[in-house]
mmCIF file of C-alpha atoms in Angstrom:
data_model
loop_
_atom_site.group_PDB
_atom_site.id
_atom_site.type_symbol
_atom_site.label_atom_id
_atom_site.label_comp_id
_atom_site.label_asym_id
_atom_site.label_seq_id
_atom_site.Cartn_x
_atom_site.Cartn_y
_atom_site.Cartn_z
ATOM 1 C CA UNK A 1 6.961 4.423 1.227
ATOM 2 C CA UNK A 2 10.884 6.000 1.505
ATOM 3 C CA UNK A 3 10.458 8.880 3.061
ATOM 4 C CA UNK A 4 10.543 12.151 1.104
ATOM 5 C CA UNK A 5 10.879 9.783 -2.220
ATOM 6 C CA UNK A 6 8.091 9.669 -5.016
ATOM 7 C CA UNK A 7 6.759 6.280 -5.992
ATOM 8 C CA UNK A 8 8.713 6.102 -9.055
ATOM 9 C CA UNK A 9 11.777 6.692 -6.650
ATOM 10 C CA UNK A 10 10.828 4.066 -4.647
ATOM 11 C CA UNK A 11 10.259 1.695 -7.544
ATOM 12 C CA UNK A 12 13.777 2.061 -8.671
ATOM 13 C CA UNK A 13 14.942 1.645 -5.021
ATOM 14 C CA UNK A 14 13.274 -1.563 -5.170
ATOM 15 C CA UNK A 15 14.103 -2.790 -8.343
ATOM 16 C CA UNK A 16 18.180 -1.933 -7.491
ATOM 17 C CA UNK A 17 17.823 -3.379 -3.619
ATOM 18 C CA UNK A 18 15.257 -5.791 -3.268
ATOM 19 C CA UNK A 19 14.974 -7.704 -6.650
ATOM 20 C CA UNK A 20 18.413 -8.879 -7.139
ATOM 21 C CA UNK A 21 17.958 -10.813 -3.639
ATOM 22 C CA UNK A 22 14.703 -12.193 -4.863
ATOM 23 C CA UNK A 23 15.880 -15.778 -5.228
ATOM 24 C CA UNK A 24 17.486 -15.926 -2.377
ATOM 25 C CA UNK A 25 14.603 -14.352 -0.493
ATOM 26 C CA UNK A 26 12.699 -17.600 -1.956
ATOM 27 C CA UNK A 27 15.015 -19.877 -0.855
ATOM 28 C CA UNK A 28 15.435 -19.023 2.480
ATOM 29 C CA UNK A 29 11.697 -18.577 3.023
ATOM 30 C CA UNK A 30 10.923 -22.303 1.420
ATOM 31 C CA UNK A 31 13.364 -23.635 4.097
ATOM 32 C CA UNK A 32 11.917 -21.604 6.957
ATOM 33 C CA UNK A 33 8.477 -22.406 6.203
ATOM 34 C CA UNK A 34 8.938 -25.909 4.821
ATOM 35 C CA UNK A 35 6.832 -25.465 1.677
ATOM 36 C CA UNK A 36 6.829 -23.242 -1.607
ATOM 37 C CA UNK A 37 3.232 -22.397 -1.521
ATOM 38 C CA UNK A 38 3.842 -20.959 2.030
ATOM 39 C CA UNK A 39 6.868 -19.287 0.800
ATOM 40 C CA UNK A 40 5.767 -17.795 -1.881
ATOM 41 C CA UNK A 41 3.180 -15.451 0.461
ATOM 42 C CA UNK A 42 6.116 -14.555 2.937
ATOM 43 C CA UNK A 43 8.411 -13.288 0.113
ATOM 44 C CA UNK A 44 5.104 -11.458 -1.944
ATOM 45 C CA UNK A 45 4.562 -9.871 1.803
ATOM 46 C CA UNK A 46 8.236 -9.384 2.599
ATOM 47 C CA UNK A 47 8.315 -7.657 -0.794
ATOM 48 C CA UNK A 48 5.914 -5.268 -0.118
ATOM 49 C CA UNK A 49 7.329 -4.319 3.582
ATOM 50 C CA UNK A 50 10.588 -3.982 1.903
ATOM 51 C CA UNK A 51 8.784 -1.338 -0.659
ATOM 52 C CA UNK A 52 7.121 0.408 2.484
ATOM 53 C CA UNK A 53 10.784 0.545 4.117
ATOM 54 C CA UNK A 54 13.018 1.039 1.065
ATOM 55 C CA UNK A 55 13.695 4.646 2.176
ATOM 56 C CA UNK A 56 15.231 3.372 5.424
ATOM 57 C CA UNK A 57 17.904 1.144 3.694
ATOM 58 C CA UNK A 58 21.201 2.264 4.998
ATOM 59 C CA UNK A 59 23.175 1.249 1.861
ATOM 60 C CA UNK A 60 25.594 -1.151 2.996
ATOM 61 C CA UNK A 61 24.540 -4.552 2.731
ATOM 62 C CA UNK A 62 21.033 -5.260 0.764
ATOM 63 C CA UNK A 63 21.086 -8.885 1.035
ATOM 64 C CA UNK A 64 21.408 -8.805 4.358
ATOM 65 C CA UNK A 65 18.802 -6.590 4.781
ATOM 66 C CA UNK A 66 16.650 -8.524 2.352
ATOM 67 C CA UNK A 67 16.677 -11.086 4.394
ATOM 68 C CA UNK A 68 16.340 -9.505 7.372
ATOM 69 C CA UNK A 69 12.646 -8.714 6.385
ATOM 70 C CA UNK A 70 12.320 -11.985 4.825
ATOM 71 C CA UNK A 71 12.784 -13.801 8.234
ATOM 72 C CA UNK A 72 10.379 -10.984 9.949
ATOM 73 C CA UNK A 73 7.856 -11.919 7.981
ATOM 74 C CA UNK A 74 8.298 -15.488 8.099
ATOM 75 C CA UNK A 75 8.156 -15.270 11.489
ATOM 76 C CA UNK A 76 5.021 -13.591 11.423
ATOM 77 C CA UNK A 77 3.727 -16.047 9.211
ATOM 78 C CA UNK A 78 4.552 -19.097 11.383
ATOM 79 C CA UNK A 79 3.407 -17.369 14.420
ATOM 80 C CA UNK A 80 -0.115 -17.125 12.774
ATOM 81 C CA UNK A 81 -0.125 -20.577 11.217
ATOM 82 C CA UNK A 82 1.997 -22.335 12.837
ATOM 83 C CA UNK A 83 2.469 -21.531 16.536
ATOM 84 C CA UNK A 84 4.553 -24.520 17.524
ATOM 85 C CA UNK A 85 7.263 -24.070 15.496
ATOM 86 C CA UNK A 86 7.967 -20.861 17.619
ATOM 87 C CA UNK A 87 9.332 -22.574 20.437
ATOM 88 C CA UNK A 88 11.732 -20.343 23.000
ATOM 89 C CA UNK A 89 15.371 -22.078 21.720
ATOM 90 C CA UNK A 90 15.804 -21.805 25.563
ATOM 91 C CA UNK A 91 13.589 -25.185 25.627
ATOM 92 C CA UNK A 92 15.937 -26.891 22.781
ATOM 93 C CA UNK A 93 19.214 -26.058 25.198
ATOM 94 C CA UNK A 94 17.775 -27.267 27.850
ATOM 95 C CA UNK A 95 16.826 -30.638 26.232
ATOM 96 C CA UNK A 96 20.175 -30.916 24.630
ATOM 97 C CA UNK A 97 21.980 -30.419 28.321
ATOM 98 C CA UNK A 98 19.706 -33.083 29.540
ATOM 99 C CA UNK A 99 20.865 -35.540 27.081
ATOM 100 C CA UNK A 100 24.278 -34.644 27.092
ATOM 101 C CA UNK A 101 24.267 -35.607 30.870
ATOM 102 C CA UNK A 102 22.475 -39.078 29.813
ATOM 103 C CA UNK A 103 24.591 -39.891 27.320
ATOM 104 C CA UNK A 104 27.721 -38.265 27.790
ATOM 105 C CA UNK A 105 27.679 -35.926 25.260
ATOM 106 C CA UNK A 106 27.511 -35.978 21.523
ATOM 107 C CA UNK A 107 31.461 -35.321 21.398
ATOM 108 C CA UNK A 108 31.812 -38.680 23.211
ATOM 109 C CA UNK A 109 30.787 -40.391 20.362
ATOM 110 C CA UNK A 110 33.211 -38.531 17.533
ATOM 111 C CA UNK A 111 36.115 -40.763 17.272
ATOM 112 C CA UNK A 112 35.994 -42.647 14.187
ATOM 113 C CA UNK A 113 34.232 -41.211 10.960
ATOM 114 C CA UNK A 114 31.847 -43.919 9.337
ATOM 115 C CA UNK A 115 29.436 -40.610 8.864
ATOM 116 C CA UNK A 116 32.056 -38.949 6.196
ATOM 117 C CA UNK A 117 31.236 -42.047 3.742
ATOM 118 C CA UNK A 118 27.423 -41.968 4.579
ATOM 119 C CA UNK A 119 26.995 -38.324 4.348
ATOM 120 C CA UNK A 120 28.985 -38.269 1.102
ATOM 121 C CA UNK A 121 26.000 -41.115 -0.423
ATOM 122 C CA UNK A 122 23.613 -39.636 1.894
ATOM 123 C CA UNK A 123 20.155 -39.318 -0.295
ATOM 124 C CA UNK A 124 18.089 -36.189 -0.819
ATOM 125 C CA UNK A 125 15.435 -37.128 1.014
ATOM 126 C CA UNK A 126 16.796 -38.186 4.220
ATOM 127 C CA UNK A 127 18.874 -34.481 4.320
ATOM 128 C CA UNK A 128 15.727 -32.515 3.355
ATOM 129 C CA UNK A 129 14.264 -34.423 6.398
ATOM 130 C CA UNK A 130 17.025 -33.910 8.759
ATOM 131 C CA UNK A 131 16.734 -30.049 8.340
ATOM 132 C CA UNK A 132 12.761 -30.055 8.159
ATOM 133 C CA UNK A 133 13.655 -31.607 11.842
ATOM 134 C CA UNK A 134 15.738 -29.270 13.263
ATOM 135 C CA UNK A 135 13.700 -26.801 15.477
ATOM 136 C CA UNK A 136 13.422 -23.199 13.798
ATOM 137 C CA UNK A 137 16.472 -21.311 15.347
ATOM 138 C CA UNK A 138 19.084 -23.671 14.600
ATOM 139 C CA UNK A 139 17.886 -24.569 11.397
ATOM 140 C CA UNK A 140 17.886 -21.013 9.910
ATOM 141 C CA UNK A 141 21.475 -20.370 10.752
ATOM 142 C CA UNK A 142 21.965 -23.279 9.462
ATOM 143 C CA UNK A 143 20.209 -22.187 5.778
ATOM 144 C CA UNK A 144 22.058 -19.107 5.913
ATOM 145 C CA UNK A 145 25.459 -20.287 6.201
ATOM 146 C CA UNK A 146 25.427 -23.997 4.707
ATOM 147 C CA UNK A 147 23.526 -23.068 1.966
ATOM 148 C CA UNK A 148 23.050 -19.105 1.144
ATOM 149 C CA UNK A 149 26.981 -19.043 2.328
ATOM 150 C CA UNK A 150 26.356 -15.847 4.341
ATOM 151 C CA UNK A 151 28.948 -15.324 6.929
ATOM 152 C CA UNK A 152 28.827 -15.413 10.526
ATOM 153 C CA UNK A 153 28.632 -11.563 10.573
ATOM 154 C CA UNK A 154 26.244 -11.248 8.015
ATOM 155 C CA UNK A 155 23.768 -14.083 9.942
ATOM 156 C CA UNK A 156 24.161 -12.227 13.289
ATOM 157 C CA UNK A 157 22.770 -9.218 11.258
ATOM 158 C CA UNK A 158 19.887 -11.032 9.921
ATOM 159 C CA UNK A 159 18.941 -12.739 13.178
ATOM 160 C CA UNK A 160 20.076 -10.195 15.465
ATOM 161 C CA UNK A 161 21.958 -12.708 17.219
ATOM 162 C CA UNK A 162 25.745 -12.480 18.623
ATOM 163 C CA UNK A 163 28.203 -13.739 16.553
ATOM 164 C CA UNK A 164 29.200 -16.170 19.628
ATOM 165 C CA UNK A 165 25.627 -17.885 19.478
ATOM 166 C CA UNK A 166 25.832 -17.755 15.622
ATOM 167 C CA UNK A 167 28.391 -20.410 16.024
ATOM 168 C CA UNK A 168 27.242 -22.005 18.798
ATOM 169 C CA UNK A 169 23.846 -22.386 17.308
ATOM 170 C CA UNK A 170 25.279 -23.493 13.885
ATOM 171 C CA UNK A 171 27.624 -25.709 15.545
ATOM 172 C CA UNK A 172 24.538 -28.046 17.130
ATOM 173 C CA UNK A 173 22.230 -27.385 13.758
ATOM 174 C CA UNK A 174 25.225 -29.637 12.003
ATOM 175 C CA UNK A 175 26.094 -31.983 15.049
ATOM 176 C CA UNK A 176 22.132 -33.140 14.951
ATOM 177 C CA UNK A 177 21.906 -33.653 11.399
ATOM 178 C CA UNK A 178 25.156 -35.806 11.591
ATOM 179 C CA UNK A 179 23.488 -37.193 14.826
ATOM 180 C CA UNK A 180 19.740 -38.174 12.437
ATOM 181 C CA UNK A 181 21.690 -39.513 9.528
ATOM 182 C CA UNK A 182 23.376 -42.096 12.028
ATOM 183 C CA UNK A 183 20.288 -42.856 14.584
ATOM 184 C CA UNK A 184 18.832 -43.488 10.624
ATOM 185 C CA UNK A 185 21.491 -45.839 9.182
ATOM 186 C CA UNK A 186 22.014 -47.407 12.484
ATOM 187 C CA UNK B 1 30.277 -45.082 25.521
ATOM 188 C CA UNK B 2 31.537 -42.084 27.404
ATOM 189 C CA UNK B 3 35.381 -41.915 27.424
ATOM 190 C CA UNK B 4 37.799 -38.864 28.828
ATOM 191 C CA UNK B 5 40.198 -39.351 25.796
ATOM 192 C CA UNK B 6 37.253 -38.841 23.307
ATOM 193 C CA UNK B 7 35.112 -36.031 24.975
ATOM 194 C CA UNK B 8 35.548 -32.747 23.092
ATOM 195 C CA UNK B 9 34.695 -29.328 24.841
ATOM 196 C CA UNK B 10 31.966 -27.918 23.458
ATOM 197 C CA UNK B 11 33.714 -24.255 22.622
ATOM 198 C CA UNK B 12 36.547 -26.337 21.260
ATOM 199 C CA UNK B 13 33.772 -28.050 18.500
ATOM 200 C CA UNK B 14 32.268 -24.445 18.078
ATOM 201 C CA UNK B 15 36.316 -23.749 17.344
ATOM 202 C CA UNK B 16 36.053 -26.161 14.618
ATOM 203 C CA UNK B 17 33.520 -25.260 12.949
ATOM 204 C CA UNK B 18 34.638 -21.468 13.325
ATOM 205 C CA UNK B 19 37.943 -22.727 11.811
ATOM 206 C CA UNK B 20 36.420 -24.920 8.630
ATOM 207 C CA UNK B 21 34.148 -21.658 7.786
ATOM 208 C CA UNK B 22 37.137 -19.388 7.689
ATOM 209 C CA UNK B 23 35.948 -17.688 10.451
ATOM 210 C CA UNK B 24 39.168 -17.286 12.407
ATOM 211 C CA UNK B 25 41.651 -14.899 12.451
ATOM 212 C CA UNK B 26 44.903 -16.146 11.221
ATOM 213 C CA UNK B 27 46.541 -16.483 15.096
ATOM 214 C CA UNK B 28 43.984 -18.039 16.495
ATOM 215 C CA UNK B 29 43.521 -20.501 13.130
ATOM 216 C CA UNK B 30 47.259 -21.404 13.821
ATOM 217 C CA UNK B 31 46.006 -22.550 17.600
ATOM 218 C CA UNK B 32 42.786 -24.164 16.709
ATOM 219 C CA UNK B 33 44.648 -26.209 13.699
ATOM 220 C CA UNK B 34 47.092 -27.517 16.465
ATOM 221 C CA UNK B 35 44.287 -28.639 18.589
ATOM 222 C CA UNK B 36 42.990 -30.429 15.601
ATOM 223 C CA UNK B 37 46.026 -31.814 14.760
ATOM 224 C CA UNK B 38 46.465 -32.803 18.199
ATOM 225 C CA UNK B 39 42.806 -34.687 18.763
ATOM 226 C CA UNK B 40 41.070 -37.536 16.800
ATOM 227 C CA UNK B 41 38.309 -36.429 17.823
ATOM 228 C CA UNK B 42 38.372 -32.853 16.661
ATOM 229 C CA UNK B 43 39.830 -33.968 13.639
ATOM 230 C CA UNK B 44 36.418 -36.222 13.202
ATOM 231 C CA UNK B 45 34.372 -33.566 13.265
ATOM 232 C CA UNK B 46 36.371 -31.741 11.221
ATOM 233 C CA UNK B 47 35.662 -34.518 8.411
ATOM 234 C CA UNK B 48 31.962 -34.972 9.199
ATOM 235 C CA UNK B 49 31.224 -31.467 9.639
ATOM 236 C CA UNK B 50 32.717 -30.811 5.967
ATOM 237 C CA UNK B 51 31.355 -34.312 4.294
ATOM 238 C CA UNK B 52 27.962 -32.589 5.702
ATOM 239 C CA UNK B 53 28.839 -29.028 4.428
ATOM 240 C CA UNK B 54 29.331 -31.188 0.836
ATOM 241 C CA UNK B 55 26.143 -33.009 0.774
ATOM 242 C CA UNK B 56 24.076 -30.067 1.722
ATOM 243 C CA UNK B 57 25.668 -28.154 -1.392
ATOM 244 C CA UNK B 58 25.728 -31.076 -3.991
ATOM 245 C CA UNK B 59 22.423 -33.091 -2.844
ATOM 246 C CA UNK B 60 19.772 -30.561 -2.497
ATOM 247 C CA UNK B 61 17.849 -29.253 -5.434
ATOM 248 C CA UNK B 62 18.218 -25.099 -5.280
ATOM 249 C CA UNK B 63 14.655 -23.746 -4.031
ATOM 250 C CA UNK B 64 14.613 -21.711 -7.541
ATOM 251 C CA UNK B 65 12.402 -18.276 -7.683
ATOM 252 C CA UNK B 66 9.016 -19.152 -9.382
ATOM 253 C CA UNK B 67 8.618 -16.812 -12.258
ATOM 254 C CA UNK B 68 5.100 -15.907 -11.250
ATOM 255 C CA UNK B 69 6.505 -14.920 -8.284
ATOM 256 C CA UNK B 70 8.281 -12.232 -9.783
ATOM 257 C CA UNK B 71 5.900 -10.851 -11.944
ATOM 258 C CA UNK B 72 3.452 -10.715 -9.177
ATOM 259 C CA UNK B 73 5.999 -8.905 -6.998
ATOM 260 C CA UNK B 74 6.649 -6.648 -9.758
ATOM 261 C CA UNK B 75 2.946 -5.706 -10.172
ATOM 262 C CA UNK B 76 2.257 -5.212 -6.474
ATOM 263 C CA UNK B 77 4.968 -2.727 -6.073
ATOM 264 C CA UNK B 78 3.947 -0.988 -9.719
ATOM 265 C CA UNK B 79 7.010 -2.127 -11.913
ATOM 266 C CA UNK B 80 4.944 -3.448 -14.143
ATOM 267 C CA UNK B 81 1.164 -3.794 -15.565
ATOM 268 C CA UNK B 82 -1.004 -6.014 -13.347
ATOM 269 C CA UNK B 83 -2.610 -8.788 -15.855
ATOM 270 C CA UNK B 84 -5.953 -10.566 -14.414
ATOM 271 C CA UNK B 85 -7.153 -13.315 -15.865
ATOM 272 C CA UNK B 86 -10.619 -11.934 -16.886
ATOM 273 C CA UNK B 87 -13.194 -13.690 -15.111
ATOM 274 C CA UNK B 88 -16.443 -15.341 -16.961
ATOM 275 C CA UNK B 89 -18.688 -12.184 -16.152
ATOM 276 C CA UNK B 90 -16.531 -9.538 -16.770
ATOM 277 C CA UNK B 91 -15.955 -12.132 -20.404
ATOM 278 C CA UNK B 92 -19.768 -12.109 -20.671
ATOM 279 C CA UNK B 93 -20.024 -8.707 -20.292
ATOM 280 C CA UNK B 94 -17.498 -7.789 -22.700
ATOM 281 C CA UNK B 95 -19.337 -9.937 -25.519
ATOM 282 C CA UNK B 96 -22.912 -8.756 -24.830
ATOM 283 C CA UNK B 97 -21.234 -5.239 -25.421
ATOM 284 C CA UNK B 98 -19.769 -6.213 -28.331
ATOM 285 C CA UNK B 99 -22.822 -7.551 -29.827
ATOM 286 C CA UNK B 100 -24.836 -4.557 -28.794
ATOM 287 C CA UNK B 101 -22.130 -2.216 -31.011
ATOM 288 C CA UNK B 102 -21.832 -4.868 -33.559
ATOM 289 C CA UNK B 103 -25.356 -4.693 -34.007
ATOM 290 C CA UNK B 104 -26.458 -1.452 -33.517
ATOM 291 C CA UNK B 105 -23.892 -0.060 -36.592
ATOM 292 C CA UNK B 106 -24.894 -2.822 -38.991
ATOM 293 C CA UNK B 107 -28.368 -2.217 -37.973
ATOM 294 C CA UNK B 108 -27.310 1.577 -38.693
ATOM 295 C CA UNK B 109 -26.109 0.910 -42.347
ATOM 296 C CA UNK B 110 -28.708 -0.731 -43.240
ATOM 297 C CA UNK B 111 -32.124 0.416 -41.874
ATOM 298 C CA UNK B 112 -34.553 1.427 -44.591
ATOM 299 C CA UNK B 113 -34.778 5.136 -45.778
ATOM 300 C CA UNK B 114 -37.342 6.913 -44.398
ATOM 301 C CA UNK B 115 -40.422 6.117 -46.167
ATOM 302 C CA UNK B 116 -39.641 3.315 -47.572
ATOM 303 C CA UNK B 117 -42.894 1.712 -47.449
ATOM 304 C CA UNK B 118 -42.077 -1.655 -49.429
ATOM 305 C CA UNK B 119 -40.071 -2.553 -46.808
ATOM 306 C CA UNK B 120 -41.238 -5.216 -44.695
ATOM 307 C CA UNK B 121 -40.811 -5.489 -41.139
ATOM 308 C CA UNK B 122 -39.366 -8.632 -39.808
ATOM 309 C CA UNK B 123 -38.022 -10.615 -37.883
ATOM 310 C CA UNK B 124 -34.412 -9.794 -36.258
ATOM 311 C CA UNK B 125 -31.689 -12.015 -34.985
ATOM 312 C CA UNK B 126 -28.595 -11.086 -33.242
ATOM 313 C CA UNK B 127 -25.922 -13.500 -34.863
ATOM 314 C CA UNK B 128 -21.877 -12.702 -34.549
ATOM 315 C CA UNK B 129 -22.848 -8.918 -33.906
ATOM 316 C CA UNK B 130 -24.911 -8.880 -37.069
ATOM 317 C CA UNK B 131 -28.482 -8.032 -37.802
ATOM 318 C CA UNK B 132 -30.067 -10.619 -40.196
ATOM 319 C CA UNK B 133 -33.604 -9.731 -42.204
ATOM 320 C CA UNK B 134 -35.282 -13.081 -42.339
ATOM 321 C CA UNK B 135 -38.521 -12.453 -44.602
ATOM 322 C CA UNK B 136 -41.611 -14.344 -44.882
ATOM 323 C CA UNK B 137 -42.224 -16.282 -47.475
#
C-alpha cells in the first residue's frame, strides 16, 4: 500500500498512474514472454506490485515506471518458468565477438541494400520469428524503442542500463534481425 | 567477404542508429551525417536499419489489452465489484433455498385452520417452489 494513503487513495493513484499504461504494459509483457496467456499473469501481478508501491511513485514519468515493474515481474516470471531464457548477455557478446572474428564482422557484409526491398515485403511471420529469436536483453530494448517508441533515456530507466549499452544493445537487436531475414531468403 | 573499404566500426553503426532515432545532439548529428554521407556502407545501414524500423511498425499486429484483463485488474486492486461465475454448488444451493422459501410460504397460506377436521392429509410435492395437495381418489 502508499504509505500513509488510505485504500481509496491508493485506488485513485492507481487508476491515474498505472491504468493509462495498461496496454502498453500488455504489449511489452506479450513480447517478453512470447505468449498472451503468459502475459496476461505478469501484467495481473505487475498490477498488483504497482498497487503495493503506488505510494513510492516519484511523479515524473509513469510509463516508465509502469514498465519498470512490468519487466521485474516478467523477469520473475521467466526465471521461474523459464530459466533459459535468463542467460548472462555476457554469453551473447562473447558469441557475437567470436563470429565477428570468423567472419569478419557483420559490417563487412553492408555494402549494397537487397534487405531494404525484402524487409519492406518482409511477412509477419518471419519478423515475429526473428524477434521471438533474439535472446532476452537485446530483444527488450528492442520492444521498447522499435515498437513502444520509448527513448533511449526512458529504456535506460526501465532496464537500468546506461544509455551507451542502450544503443549498443539496440544496435545488434536490429543488425541480427536484418542478419535472420537474409540467412532466411538466402 | 571481408574487405577494409566496407568494414564499419562498430561505435560508428551504434552512431547510426543513434542518429536515425534522433538521438543526437545537433553538433554531433552534423558529424555523424558526414560520415554517412561519406560511407556506402553506413549509408546501408542507414536504409536497412529504417526499412526494418518500417516493417516492425506496419507488419506486426498491436498486442491489444484483453478486456478481461482489465476488469480483472480492476477487481484485484478494488476499483470495481469482483463478478464470479457462480459455480454448480453454490447454483444448487441457491435453488434448494429457494424452494425451501417458496414452499414453506405457500405451504403457510394455505395450511388448514386449526381444526379443520375434513381436511385430508396427503400427499406433498415440491414442484417450482410450490406445495401441491394431490388427494386420493
Amino acid at each position: 500500500m502508499g504509505v500513509g494513503l488510505s485504500d481509496e487513495e491508493n485506488r485513485k493513484q492507481f487508476a491515474g498512474i498505472v491504468v493509462p499504461h495498461l496496454s502498453e504494459a500488455f504489449a511489452v509483457a506479450s513480447w517478453l514472454t512470447g505468449n498472451r496467456t503468459d502475459a496476461e499473469d505478469v501484467v495481473q501481478e505487475a498490477c498488483l506490485r504497482a498497487f503495493r508501491a503506488i505510494g513510492s511513485f516519484a511523479g515524473v514519468n509513469a510509463r516508465a515506471w509502469v514498465l519498470t515493474i512490468v519487466r521485474h515481474t516478467a523477469y520473475s516470471w521467466l526465471a521461474k518458468n523459464r530459466p533459459s531464457e535468463i542467460v548472462a548477455v555476457e554469453d551473447f557478446l562473447g558469441e557475437e565477438r567470436l563470429t565477428e572474428q570468423c567472419i569478419g564482422g557483420w559490417s563487412a557484409t553492408v555494402t549494397s541494400t537487397p534487405e531494404t526491398a525484402l524487409l519492406a515485403k518482409l511477412d509477419v511471420r518471419r519478423l515475429e520469428a526473428a524477434i521471438a529469436a533474439l535472446p532476452l536483453a537485446f530483444r527488450e530494448v528492442l520492444i521498447l524503442r522499435d515498437l513502444q517508441g520509448l527513448e533511449y533515456r526512458e529504456i535506460a530507466e526501465v532496464t537500468t542500463l546506461p544509455v551507451g549499452t542502450v544503443m549498443s544493445r539496440l544496435a545488434r537487436a536490429r543488425r541480427r534481425i536484418i542478419d535472420a531475414v537474409r540467412t532466411h531468403d538466402a | 567477404m571481408t574487405n577494409d573499404s566496407t568494414r564499419v566500426p562498430d561505435d560508428d553503426s551504434q552512431l547510426v542508429h543513434a542518429y536515425l532515432d534522433g538521438e543526437l545532439d545537433p553538433a554531433h548529428a552534423i558529424v555523424v551525417g558526414r560520415k554517412i554521407a561519406a560511407s556506402p556502407a553506413l549509408a546501408a545501414e542507414l536504409e536497412q536499419t529504417r526499412a526494418l524500423r518500417q516493417a516492425l511498425r506496419e507488419h506486426l499486429p498491436p498486442r491489444t489489452l484483453p478486456p478481461h484483463l482489465r476488469s480483472r485488474i480492476e477487481a484485484a486492486v478494488g476499483m470495481r465489484r469482483r463478478w464470479t461465475r457462480p459455480s454448480w454448488q453454490a447454483l444448487a444451493a441457491s435453488i434448494a433455498i429457494a424452494f425451501v422459501l417458496g414452499g414453506g410460504s405457500t405451504w403457510a397460506v394455505l395450511r388448514p385452520a386449526a381444526g379443520d377436521r375434513t381436511a385430508v392429509p396427503s400427499w406433498t410435492v415440491t414442484c417450482a417452489g410450490s406445495w401441491h395437495r394431490i388427494r386420493p381418489t
